[in-house]
Structure formats: structure tokens, C-alpha cells
PDB file of C-alpha atoms and ligand atoms in Angstrom:
ATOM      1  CA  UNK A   1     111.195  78.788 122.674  1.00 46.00           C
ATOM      2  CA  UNK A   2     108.874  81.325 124.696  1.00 43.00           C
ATOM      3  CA  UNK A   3     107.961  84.155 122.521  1.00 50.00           C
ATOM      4  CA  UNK A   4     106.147  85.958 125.354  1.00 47.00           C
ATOM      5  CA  UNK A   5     109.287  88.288 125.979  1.00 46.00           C
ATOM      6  CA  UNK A   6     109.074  86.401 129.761  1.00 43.00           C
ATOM      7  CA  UNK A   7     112.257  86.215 131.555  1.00 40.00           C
ATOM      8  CA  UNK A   8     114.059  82.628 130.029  1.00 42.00           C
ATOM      9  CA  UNK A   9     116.894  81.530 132.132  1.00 37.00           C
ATOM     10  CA  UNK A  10     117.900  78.438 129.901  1.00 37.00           C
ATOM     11  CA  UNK A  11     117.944  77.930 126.454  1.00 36.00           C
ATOM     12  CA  UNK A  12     114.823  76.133 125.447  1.00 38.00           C
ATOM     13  CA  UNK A  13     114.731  75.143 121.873  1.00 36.00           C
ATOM     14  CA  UNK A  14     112.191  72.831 121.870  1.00 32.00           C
ATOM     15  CA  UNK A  15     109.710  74.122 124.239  1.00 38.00           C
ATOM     16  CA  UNK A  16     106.067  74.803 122.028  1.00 34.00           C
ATOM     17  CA  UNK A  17     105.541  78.472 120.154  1.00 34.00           C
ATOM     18  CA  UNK A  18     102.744  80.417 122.660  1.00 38.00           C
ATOM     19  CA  UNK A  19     102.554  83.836 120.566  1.00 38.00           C
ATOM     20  CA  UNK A  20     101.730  85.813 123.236  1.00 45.00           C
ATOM     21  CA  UNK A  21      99.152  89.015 122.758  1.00 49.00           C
ATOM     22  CA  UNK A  22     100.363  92.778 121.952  1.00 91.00           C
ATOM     23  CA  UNK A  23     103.159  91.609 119.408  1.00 95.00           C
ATOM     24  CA  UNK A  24     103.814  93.019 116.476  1.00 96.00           C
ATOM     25  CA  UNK A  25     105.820  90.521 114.910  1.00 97.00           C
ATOM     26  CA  UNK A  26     105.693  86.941 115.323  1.00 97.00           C
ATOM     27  CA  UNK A  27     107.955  84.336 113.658  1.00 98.00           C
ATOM     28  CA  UNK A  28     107.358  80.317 114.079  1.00 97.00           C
ATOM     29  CA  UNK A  29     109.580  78.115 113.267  1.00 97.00           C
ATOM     30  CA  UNK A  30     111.512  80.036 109.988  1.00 97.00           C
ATOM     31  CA  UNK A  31     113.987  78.206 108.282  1.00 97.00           C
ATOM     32  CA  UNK A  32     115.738  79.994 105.060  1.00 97.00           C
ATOM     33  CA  UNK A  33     118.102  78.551 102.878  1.00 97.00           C
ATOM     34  CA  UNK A  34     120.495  80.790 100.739  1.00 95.00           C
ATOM     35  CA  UNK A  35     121.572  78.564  97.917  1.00 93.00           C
ATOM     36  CA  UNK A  36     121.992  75.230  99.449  1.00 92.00           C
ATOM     37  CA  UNK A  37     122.944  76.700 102.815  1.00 96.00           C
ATOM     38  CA  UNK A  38     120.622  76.358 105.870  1.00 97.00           C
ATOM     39  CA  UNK A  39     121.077  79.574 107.472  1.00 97.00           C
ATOM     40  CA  UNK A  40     117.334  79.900 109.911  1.00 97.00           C
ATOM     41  CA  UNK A  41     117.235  76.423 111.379  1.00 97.00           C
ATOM     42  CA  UNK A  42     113.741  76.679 113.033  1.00 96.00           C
ATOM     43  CA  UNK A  43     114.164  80.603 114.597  1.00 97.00           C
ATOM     44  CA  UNK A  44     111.296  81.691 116.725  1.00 97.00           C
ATOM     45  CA  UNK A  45     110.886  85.650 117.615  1.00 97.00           C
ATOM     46  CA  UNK A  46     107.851  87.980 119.409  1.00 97.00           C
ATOM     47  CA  UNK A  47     108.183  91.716 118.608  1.00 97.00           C
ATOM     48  CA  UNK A  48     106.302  93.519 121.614  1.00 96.00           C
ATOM     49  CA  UNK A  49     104.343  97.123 119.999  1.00 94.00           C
ATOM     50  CA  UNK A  50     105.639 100.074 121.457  1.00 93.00           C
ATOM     51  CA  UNK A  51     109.598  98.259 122.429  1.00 95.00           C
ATOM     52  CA  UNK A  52     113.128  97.630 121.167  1.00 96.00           C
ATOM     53  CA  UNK A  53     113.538  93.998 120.485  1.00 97.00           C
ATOM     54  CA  UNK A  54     117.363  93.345 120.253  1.00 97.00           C
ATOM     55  CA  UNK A  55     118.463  90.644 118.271  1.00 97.00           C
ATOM     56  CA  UNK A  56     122.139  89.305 119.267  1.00 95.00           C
ATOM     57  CA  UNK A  57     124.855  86.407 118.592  1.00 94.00           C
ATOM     58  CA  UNK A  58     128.163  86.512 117.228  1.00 92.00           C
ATOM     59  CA  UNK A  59     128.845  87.062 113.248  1.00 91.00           C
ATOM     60  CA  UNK A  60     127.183  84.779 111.197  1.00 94.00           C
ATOM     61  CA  UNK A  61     124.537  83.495 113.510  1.00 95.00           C
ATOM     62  CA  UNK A  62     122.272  84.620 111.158  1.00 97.00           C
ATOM     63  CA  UNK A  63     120.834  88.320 112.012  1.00 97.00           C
ATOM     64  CA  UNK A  64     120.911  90.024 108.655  1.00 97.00           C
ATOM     65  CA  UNK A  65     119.091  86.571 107.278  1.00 98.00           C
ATOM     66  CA  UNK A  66     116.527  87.263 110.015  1.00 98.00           C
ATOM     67  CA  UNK A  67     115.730  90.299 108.654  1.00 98.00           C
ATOM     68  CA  UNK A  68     115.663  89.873 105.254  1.00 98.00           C
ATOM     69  CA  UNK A  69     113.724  87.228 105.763  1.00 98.00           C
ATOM     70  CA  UNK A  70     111.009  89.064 106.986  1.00 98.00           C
ATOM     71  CA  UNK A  71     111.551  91.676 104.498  1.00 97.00           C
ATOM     72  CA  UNK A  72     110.751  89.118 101.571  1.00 97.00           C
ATOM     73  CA  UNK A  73     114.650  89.335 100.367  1.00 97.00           C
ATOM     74  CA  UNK A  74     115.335  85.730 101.314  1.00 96.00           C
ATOM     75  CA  UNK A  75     111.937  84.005 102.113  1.00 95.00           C
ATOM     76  CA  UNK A  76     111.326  81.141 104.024  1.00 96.00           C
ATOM     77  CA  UNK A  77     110.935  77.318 103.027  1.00 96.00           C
ATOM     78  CA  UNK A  78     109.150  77.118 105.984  1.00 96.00           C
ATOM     79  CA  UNK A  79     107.576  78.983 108.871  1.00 97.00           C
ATOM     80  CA  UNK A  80     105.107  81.465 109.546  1.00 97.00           C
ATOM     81  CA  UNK A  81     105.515  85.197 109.662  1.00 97.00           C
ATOM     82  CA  UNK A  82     102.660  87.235 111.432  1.00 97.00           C
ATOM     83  CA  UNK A  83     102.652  91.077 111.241  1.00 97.00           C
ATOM     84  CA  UNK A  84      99.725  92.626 113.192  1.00 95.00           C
ATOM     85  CA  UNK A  85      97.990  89.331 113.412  1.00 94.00           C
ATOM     86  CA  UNK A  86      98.115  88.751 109.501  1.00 95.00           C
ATOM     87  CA  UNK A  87     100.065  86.506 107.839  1.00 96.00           C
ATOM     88  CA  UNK A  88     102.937  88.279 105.139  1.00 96.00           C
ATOM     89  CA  UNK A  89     104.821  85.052 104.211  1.00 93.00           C
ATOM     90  CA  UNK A  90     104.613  85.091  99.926  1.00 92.00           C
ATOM     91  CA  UNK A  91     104.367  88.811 100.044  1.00 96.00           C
ATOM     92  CA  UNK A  92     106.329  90.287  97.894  1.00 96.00           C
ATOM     93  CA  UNK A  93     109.660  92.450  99.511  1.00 95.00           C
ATOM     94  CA  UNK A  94     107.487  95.542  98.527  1.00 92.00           C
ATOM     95  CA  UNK A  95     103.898  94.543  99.598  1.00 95.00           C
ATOM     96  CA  UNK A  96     105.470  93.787 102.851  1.00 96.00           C
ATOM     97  CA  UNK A  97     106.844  97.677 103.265  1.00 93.00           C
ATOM     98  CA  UNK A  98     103.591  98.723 102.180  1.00 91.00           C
ATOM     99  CA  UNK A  99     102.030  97.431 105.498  1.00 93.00           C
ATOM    100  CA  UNK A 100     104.232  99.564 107.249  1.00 94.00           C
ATOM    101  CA  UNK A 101     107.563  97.600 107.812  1.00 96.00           C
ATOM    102  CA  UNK A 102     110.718  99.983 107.066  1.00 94.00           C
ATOM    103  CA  UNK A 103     114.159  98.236 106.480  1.00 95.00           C
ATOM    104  CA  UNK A 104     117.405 100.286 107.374  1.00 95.00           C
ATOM    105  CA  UNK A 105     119.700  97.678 105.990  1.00 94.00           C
ATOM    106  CA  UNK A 106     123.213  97.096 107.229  1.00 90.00           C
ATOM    107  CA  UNK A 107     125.011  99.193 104.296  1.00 86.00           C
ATOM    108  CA  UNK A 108     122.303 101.629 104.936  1.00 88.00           C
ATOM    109  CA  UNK A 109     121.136 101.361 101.903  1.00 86.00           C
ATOM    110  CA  UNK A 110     121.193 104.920 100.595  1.00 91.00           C
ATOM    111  CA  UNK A 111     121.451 106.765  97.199  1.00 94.00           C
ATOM    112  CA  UNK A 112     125.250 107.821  97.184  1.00 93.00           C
ATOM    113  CA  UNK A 113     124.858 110.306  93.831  1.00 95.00           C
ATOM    114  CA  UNK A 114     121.290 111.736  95.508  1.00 95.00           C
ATOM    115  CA  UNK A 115     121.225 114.293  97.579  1.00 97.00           C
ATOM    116  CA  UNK A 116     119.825 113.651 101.071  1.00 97.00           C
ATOM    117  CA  UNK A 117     116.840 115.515 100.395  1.00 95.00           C
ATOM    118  CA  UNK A 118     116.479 113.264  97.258  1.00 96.00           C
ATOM    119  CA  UNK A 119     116.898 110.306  99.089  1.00 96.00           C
ATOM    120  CA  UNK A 120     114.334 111.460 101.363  1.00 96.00           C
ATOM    121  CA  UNK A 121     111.919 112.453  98.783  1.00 94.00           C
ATOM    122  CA  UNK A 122     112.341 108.895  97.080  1.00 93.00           C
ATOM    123  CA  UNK A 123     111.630 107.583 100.375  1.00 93.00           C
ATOM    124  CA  UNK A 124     108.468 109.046 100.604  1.00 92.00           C
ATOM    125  CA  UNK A 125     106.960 108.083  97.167  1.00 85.00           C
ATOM    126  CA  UNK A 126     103.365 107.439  97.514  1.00 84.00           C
ATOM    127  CA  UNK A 127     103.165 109.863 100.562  1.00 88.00           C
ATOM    128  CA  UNK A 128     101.102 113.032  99.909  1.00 91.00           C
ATOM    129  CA  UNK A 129     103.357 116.621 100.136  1.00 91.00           C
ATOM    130  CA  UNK A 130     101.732 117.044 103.636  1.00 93.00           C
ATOM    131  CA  UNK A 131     102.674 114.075 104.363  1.00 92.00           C
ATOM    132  CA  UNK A 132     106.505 114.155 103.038  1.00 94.00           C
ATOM    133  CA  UNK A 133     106.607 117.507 105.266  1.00 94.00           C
ATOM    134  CA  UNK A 134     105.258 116.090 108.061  1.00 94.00           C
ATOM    135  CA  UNK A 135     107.753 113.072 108.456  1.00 94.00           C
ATOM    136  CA  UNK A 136     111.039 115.185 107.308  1.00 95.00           C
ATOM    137  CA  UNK A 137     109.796 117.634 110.037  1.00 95.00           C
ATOM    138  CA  UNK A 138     110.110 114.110 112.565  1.00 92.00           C
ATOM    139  CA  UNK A 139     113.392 113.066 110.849  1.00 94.00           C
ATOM    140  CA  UNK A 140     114.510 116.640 111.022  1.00 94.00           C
ATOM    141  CA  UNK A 141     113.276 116.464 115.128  1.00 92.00           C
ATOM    142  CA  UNK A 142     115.531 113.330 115.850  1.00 90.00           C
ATOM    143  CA  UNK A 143     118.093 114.395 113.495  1.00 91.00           C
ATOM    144  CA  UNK A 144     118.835 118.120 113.895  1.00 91.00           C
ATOM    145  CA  UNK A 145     122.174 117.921 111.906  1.00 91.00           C
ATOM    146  CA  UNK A 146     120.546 116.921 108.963  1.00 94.00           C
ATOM    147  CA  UNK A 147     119.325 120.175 108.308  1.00 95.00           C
ATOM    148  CA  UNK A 148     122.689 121.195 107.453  1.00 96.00           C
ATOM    149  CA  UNK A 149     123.277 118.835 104.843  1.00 96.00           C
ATOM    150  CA  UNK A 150     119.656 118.070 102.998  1.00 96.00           C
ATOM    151  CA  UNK A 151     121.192 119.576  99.942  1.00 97.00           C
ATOM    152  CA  UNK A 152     124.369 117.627 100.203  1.00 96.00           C
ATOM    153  CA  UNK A 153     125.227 114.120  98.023  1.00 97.00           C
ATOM    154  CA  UNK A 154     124.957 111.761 100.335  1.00 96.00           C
ATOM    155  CA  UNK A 155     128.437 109.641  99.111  1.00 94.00           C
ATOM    156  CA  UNK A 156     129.697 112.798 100.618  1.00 95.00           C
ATOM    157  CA  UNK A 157     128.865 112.036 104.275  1.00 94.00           C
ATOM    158  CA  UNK A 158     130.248 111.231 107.218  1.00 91.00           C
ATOM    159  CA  UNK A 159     129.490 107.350 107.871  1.00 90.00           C
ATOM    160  CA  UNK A 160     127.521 109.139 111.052  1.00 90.00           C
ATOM    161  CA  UNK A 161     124.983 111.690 108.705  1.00 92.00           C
ATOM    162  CA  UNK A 162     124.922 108.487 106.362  1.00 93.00           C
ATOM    163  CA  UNK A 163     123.207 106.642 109.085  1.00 92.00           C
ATOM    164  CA  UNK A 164     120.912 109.508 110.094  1.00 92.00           C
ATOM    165  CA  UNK A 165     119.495 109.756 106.641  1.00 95.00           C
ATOM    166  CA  UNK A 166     119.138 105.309 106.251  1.00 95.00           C
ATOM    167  CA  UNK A 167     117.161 105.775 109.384  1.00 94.00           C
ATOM    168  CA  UNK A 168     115.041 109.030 108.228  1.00 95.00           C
ATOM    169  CA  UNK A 169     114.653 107.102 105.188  1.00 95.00           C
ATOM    170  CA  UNK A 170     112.510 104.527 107.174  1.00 93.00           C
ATOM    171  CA  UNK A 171     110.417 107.205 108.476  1.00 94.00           C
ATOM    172  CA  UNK A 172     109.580 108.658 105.447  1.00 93.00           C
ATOM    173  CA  UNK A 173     106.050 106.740 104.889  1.00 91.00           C
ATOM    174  CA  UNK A 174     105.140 106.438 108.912  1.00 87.00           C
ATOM    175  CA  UNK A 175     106.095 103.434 109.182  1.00 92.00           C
ATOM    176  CA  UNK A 176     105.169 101.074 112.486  1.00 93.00           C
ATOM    177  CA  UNK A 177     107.862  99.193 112.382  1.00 96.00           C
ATOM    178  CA  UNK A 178     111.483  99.347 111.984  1.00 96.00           C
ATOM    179  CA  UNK A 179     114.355  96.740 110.954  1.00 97.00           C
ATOM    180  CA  UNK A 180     117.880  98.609 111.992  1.00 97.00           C
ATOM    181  CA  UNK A 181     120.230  96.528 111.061  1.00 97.00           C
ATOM    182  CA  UNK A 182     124.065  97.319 113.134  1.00 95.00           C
ATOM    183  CA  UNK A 183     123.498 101.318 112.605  1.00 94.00           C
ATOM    184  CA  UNK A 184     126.443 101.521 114.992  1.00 92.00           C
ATOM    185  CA  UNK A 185     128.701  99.548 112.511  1.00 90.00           C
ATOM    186  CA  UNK A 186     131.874 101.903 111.773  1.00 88.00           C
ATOM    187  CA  UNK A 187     130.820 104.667 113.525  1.00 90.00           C
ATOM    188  CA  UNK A 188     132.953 106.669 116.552  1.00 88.00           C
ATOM    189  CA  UNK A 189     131.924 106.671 119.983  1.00 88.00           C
ATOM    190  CA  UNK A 190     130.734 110.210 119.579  1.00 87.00           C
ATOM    191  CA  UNK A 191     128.177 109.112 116.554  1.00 87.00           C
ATOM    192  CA  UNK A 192     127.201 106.165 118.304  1.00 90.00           C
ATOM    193  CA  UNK A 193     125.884 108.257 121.793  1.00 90.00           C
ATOM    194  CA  UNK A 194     124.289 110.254 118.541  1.00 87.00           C
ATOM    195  CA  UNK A 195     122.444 107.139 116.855  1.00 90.00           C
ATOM    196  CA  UNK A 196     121.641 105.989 120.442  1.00 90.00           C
ATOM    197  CA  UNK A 197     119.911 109.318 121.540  1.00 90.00           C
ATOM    198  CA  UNK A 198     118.194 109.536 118.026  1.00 89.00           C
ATOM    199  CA  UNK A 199     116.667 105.446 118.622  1.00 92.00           C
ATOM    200  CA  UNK A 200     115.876 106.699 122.394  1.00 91.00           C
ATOM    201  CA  UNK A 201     113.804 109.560 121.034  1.00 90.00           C
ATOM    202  CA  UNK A 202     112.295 107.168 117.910  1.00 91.00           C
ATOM    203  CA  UNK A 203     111.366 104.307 120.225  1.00 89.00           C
ATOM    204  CA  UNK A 204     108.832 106.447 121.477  1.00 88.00           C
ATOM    205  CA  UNK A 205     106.569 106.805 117.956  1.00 90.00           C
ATOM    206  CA  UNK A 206     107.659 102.934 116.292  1.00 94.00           C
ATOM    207  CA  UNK A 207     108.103  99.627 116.855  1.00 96.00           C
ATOM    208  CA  UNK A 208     112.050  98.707 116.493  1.00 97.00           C
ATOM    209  CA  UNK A 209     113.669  94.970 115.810  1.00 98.00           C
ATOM    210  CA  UNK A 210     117.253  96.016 116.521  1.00 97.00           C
ATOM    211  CA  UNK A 211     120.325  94.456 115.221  1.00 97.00           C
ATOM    212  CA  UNK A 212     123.353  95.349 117.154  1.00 94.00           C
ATOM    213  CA  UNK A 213     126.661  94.056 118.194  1.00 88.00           C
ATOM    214  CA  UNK A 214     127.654  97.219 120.178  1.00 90.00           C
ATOM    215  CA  UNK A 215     126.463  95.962 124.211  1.00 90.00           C
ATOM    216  CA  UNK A 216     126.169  99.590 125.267  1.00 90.00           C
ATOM    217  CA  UNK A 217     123.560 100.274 122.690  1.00 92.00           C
ATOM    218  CA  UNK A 218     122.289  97.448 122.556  1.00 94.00           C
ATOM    219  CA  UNK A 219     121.398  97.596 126.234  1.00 94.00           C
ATOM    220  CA  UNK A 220     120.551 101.071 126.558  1.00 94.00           C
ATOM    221  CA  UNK A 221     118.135 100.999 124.113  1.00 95.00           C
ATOM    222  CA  UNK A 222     116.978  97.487 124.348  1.00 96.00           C
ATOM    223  CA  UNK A 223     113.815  96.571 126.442  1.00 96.00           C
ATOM    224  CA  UNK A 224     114.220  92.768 124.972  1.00 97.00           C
ATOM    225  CA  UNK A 225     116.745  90.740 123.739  1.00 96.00           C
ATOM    226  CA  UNK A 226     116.750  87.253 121.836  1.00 97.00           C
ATOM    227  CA  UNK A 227     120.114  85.530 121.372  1.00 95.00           C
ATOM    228  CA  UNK A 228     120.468  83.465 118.407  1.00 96.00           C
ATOM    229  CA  UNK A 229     123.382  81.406 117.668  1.00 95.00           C
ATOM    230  CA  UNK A 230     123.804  79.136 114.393  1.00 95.00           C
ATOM    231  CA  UNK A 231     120.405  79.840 113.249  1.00 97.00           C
ATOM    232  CA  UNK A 232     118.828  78.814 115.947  1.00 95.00           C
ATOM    233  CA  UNK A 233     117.817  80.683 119.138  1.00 96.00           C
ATOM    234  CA  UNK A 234     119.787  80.660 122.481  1.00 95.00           C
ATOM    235  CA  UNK A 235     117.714  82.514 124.646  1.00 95.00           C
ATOM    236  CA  UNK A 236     115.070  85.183 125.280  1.00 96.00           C
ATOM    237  CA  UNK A 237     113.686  87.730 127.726  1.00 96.00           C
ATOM    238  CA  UNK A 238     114.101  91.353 129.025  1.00 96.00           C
ATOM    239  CA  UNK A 239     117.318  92.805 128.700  1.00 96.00           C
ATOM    240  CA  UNK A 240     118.231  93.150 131.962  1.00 95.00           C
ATOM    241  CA  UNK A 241     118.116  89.476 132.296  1.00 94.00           C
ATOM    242  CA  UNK A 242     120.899  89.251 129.631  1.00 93.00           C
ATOM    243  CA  UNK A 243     123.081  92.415 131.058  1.00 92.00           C
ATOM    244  CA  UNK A 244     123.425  90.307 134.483  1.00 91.00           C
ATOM    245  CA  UNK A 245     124.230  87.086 132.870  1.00 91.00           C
ATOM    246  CA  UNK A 246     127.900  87.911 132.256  1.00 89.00           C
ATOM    247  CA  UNK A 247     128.393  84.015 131.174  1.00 89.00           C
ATOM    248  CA  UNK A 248     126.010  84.178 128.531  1.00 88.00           C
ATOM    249  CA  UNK A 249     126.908  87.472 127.184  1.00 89.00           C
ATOM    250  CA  UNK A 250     130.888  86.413 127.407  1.00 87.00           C
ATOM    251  CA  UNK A 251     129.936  82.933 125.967  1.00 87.00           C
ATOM    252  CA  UNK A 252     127.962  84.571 123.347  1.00 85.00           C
ATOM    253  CA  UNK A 253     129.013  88.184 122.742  1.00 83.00           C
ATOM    254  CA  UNK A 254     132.445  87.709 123.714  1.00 76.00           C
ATOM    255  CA  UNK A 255     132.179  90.628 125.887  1.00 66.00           C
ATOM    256  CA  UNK A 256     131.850  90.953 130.068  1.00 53.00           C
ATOM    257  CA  UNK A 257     129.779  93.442 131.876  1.00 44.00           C
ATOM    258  CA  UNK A 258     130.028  92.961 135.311  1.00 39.00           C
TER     259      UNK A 258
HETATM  260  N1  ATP B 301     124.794  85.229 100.017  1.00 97.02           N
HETATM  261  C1  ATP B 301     125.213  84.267 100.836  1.00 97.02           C
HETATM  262  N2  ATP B 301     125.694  83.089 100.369  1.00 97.02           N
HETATM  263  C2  ATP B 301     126.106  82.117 101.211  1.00 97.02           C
HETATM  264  N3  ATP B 301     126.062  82.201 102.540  1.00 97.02           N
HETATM  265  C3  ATP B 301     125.600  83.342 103.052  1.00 97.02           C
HETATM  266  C4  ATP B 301     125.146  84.433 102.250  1.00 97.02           C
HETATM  267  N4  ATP B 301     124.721  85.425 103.063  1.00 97.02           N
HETATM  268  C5  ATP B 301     124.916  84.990 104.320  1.00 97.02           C
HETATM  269  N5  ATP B 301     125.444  83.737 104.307  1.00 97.02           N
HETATM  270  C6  ATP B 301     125.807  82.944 105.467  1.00 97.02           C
HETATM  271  O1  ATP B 301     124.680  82.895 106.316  1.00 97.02           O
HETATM  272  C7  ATP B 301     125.090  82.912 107.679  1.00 97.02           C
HETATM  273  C8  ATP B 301     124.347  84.008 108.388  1.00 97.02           C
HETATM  274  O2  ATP B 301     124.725  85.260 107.816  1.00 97.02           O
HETATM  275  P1  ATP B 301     124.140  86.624 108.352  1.00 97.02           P
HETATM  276  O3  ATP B 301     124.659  87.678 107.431  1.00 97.02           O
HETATM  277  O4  ATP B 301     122.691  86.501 108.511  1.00 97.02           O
HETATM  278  O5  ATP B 301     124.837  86.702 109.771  1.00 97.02           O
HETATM  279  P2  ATP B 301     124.884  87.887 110.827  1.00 97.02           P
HETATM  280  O6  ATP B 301     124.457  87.315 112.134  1.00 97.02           O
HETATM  281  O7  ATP B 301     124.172  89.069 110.305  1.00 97.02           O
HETATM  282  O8  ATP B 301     126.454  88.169 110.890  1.00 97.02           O
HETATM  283  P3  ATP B 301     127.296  89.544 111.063  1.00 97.02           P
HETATM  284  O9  ATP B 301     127.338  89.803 112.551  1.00 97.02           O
HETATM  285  O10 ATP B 301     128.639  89.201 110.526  1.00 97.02           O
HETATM  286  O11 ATP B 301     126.605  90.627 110.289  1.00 97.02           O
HETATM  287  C9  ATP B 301     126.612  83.083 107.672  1.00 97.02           C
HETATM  288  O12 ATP B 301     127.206  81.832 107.871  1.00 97.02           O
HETATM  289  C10 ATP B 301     126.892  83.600 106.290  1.00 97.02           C
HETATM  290  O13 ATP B 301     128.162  83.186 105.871  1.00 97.02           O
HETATM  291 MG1   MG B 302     124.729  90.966 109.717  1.00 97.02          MG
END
């Protein structure tokens, strides 16, 4: 598997790991178990700085695992996990946000009896009030809605604000990197064109891994894709490599975009 983010036109699971320079992220050769289950059978992935990486396959291929996995929530037996050049694999789930890796989890992961503020605020702990100010003014920037309901529970949403204030949350410490996991997941066309605008705007201060079934936002927002099937990767490369290969993305996504 390439991890240079270079145009792949077959899937190449065996071809030797060349981390490439300017990632973020690199992952060798992870494979996590959950109980006695192999889930990562050997999954390679390069996060370029400054892009969307999207990561795709069908349900169960293994996404969420991918994340977590980096997050600390499901570690590796084996593998190597390199965040700006460093290794994090043994870190604990919170030494690893500490060095600026934000997790927007797939049930969004918020306070339901808080109020968004709250949530916010909790977000931010360790941040100085400057600091707290400065990133709700961001989150506040991306999100103008949310101004209408910081003082609001946030069980009391719309699945839409809910998702504006799991991705805020993220930003709270100025983060470099963010893990979105599905953020389009239950959401109306309307909110998704929302989320997707928001990510447009976001791509352009951090890093994003990108989980996301939904091909129009995945592709929009995408600059590269990897496709992972099984636990094991597919294929790799800029995404629109994988928006022209309508066999792939039928095979794989079950969905045709020609
Ligand atoms: N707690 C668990 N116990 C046992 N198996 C699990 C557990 N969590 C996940 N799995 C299995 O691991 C595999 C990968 O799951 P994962 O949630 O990573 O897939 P995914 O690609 O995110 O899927 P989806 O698109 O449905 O969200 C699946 O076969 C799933 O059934
Ligand atoms: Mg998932």
C-alpha cells in the first residue's frame, strides 16, 4: 500500500509502506482486535497537513475501529502510529488529545443534560479564558446558528445543531487535527449542504481524517480518499481518481456517479 496520497489504480496490499513527507498521520501495518475479533488486518493510512483524507468502504469494514484506534480507545496489537513524526502508540486515549488530535465520534459524543455552552466550556478545559473566547468566536464563525442556542440543553437539538456543537467541541483546544466520524449520519439534505459548508470553511485552519458514507460530501470535501474493505485497504489516491472509477465506487460504495 502507497501512503504517498499518489494516484493508485489497483489495489496493492502488499506493496512496502514509503511514508511519504508532509503527513500528519501515518499508520503501518495496524491490526486491532476487539475481543477475539480481528477487525484492522494490517491497515496502512498517510494523512497529508493542510487536507481532507476520506476514509470509505461499506459498513463494517472497519472505519470507526480506525479511528478509535488512533484515539487510544481500541489500541493496536501491532503497528505503528506516527503523529507529527512521533510515535503515540501506548499513549493513553487522553495523552493522545493532548497533542492536538480532536475526536468527533459517530454519536457525537455530546453532553445531552449540558447546555451547549457547557459542553463547550468542558471542551475547553485546560484552555486559558482568552483562549476559550478565541475558539468559540471560530466555532461561532463556522457555525453562526449556534449563537442562537448556546444556552440551550443540548438533548434538545436538532440532530443538525447536535452535530455543529460535536464538531465545535473539537475546536475547543486548537486542535491540528480532526477525526469526524459520519457527521452526515441522520441528518436532511438541508443540514448536510450545512455540515459540508461548515468542513469547507474548517479545512482551511485543521487537518481532517473524514469518515463518511454520504459520496456527495465525501467528494466535495475530500482531497484524498483510502478505501478499506474487511480491515484491510482497497485502494488509495486523490479523490478524483475514485469519483471517475464508477466500478470501484459501485463495487465498493454501492453507489454510481457517472
Ligand atoms: N464492540 C464490538 N464487538 C465486536 N465486534 C465489533 C465491535 N465493534 C465493532 N465490531 C465489528 O468490527 C467490524 C468493524 O466495525 P466498525 O464499527 O469499525 O465498522 P465501520 O466501517 O465503522 O461500519 P459502519 O459503516 O457501519 O459504521 C464490524 O464487523 C463490527 O461488527
Ligand atoms: Mg462506523
Amino acid at each position: 500500500m502507497r501512503l504517498s496520497n499518489q494516484p493508485t489504480s489497483e489495489a496493492t496490499p502488499n506493496e512496502p509502506v514509503k511514508p511519504s513527507g508532509g503527513n500528519l498521520l501515518v499508520l503501518e501495518g495496524l491490526q486491532t482486535y476487539i475481543g477475539q475479533f480481528h477487525i484492522l488486518q494490517g491497515l496502512d493510512l498517510a494523512v497529508p497537513e493542510g487536507a481532507v483524507t476520506v476514509l470509505l468502504g461499506r459498513n463494517g469494514a472497519g472505519k470507526t475501529t480506525t479511528l478509535k484506534t488512533i484515539m487510544g480507545l481500541t489500541p493496536p496489537r501491532q503497528g505503528t502510529i506516527t503523529y507529527r513524526g512521533e510515535s503515540i502508540n501506548g499513549l493513553t486515549t487522553y495523552q493522545i488529545a493532548r497533542q492536538g488530535i480532536g475526536y468527533v465520534p459517530e454519536d457525537r459524543g455530546i453532553f445531552r443534560e449540558m447546555t451547549v455552552e457547557e459542553n463547550l466550556l468542558l471542551a475547553a478545559r485546560g484552555e486559558s479564558r482568552a483562549g476559550y473566547r478565541t475558539h468559540l468566536a471560530n466555532c461561532l464563525d463556522l457555525f453562526p446558528d449556534m449563537q442562537r442556542f448556546l444556552k440551550q440543553k443540548a438533548g434538545t437539538l436538532s440532530g443538525g445543531q447536535q452535530q455543529m456543537v460535536a464538531i465545535s467541541r473539537g475546536l475547543m483546544t486548537g486542535n491540528k487535527l480532526l477525526l469526524i466520524d459520519e457527521p452526515s449520519k441522520g441528518l436532511a439534505p438541508i443540514v448536510i449542504k450545512a455540515v459540508m459548508d461548515a468542513l469547507e470553511k474548517l479545512k482551511r485552519q485543521v487537518t481532517i481524517l473524514l469518515v463518511e458514507q454520504n459520496f456527495t460530501m465525501a467528494s466535495t470535501v475530500g482531497d484524498y480518499f483510502y478505501l478499506i474493505d474487511d480491515g484491510h485497504n482497497i485502494t488509495n489516491g486523490p479523490m478524483d481518481q475514485l469519483v471517475a472509477d464508477t466500478e470501484l465506487t459501485r463495487k465498493y460504495l454501492g453507489v454510481g456517479f457517472a
